[in-house]
């Protein structure tokens, strides 16, 4: 049996990729922060969109962006944190995986 044709193997590889991509968290050191995760709870405001990015550990980061994220899709967001540390003001929003239908 060819392992690359095994659907369970392919599902495991896809799940591992999603977990690695969604748990990616970094700080570039220049005042910019970043987080990757699944977009949830998208709400439109008069200036943009407020949403949560949930990483693989279940931790949620509240974000504000001018661009509308697709709920359920995996994104990587970069930007600066608010003074009180409760909101990430997104300067760059990159789609990693589209939402499943």
Coordinates of C-alpha atoms in Angstrom, one line a residue:
X1 CA 0.0 0.0 0.0
X2 CA 1.3 3.4 -1.0
X3 CA 1.4 5.6 2.1
X4 CA 0.8 8.8 0.1
X5 CA -2.5 7.4 -1.2
X6 CA -3.7 6.6 2.3
X7 CA -6.4 9.1 3.1
X8 CA -5.8 8.9 6.9
X9 CA -2.2 9.7 6.4
X10 CA -3.1 12.7 4.3
X11 CA -5.6 13.9 6.9
X12 CA -3.0 13.6 9.6
X13 CA -0.5 15.6 7.5
X14 CA -3.1 18.3 6.8
X15 CA -4.1 18.5 10.5
X16 CA -0.4 18.7 11.6
X17 CA 0.1 21.6 9.1
X18 CA -2.9 23.4 10.5
X19 CA -1.7 23.0 14.1
X20 CA 1.8 24.2 13.3
X21 CA 0.5 27.2 11.3
X22 CA -2.1 28.1 13.9
X23 CA 0.3 27.9 16.8
X24 CA 2.9 30.1 15.3
X25 CA 3.5 33.1 17.5
X26 CA 6.4 35.5 17.2
X27 CA 7.6 38.9 18.3
X28 CA 9.8 40.6 15.7
X29 CA 11.5 42.9 18.3
X30 CA 10.7 46.2 16.5
X31 CA 7.4 46.8 18.4
X32 CA 5.5 44.6 16.1
X33 CA 3.8 41.5 17.3
X34 CA 2.2 38.6 15.5
X35 CA -0.1 35.7 15.9
X36 CA -1.6 32.9 13.7
X37 CA -4.8 31.2 14.3
X38 CA -8.4 30.6 13.3
X39 CA -10.6 33.7 12.8
X40 CA -13.6 33.7 15.1
X41 CA -16.3 36.1 16.2
X42 CA -15.9 38.7 13.3
X43 CA -17.8 41.9 13.9
X44 CA -17.9 45.0 11.7
X45 CA -17.4 48.4 13.2
X46 CA -17.5 51.8 11.4
X47 CA -13.7 51.8 11.1
X48 CA -13.0 48.1 10.3
X49 CA -13.4 44.7 11.8
X50 CA -12.9 43.3 15.3
X51 CA -12.3 39.5 15.6
X52 CA -10.5 36.9 17.6
X53 CA -7.6 34.7 16.4
X54 CA -7.6 31.3 18.3
X55 CA -4.3 29.5 18.3
X56 CA -3.7 25.7 18.7
X57 CA -3.5 26.1 22.5
X58 CA -7.0 27.7 22.6
X59 CA -5.7 31.1 23.5
X60 CA -7.6 33.9 21.8
X61 CA -6.1 37.2 20.7
X62 CA -8.5 40.1 19.9
X63 CA -7.6 41.9 16.7
X64 CA -8.7 45.0 14.8
X65 CA -8.2 45.2 11.0
X66 CA -9.3 47.2 8.1
X67 CA -9.6 44.0 6.1
X68 CA -12.5 41.6 6.7
X69 CA -11.3 38.1 7.8
X70 CA -13.3 35.0 6.7
X71 CA -14.7 33.2 9.8
X72 CA -13.1 29.8 10.2
X73 CA -10.1 30.5 8.0
X74 CA -6.5 30.4 9.3
X75 CA -4.7 33.7 9.3
X76 CA -1.3 35.1 10.3
X77 CA -1.7 38.7 11.6
X78 CA 1.1 41.2 12.3
X79 CA 0.8 44.5 14.0
X80 CA 1.2 46.4 17.3
X81 CA -0.5 45.6 20.6
X82 CA -2.6 48.2 22.4
X83 CA -1.1 49.9 25.4
X84 CA -3.1 47.7 27.8
X85 CA -2.2 44.6 25.8
X86 CA -5.8 43.5 25.0
X87 CA -6.0 44.2 21.3
X88 CA -3.7 43.6 18.3
X89 CA -3.9 46.4 15.7
X90 CA -3.3 44.5 12.5
X91 CA -1.0 46.0 9.9
X92 CA -0.7 42.8 7.8
X93 CA -3.3 40.0 7.6
X94 CA -2.2 36.9 5.6
X95 CA -4.6 34.0 4.7
X96 CA -2.9 30.7 5.4
X97 CA -5.8 28.3 4.9
X98 CA -9.3 29.1 3.7
X99 CA -12.3 28.2 5.8
X100 CA -13.7 24.7 5.3
X101 CA -17.2 24.5 3.8

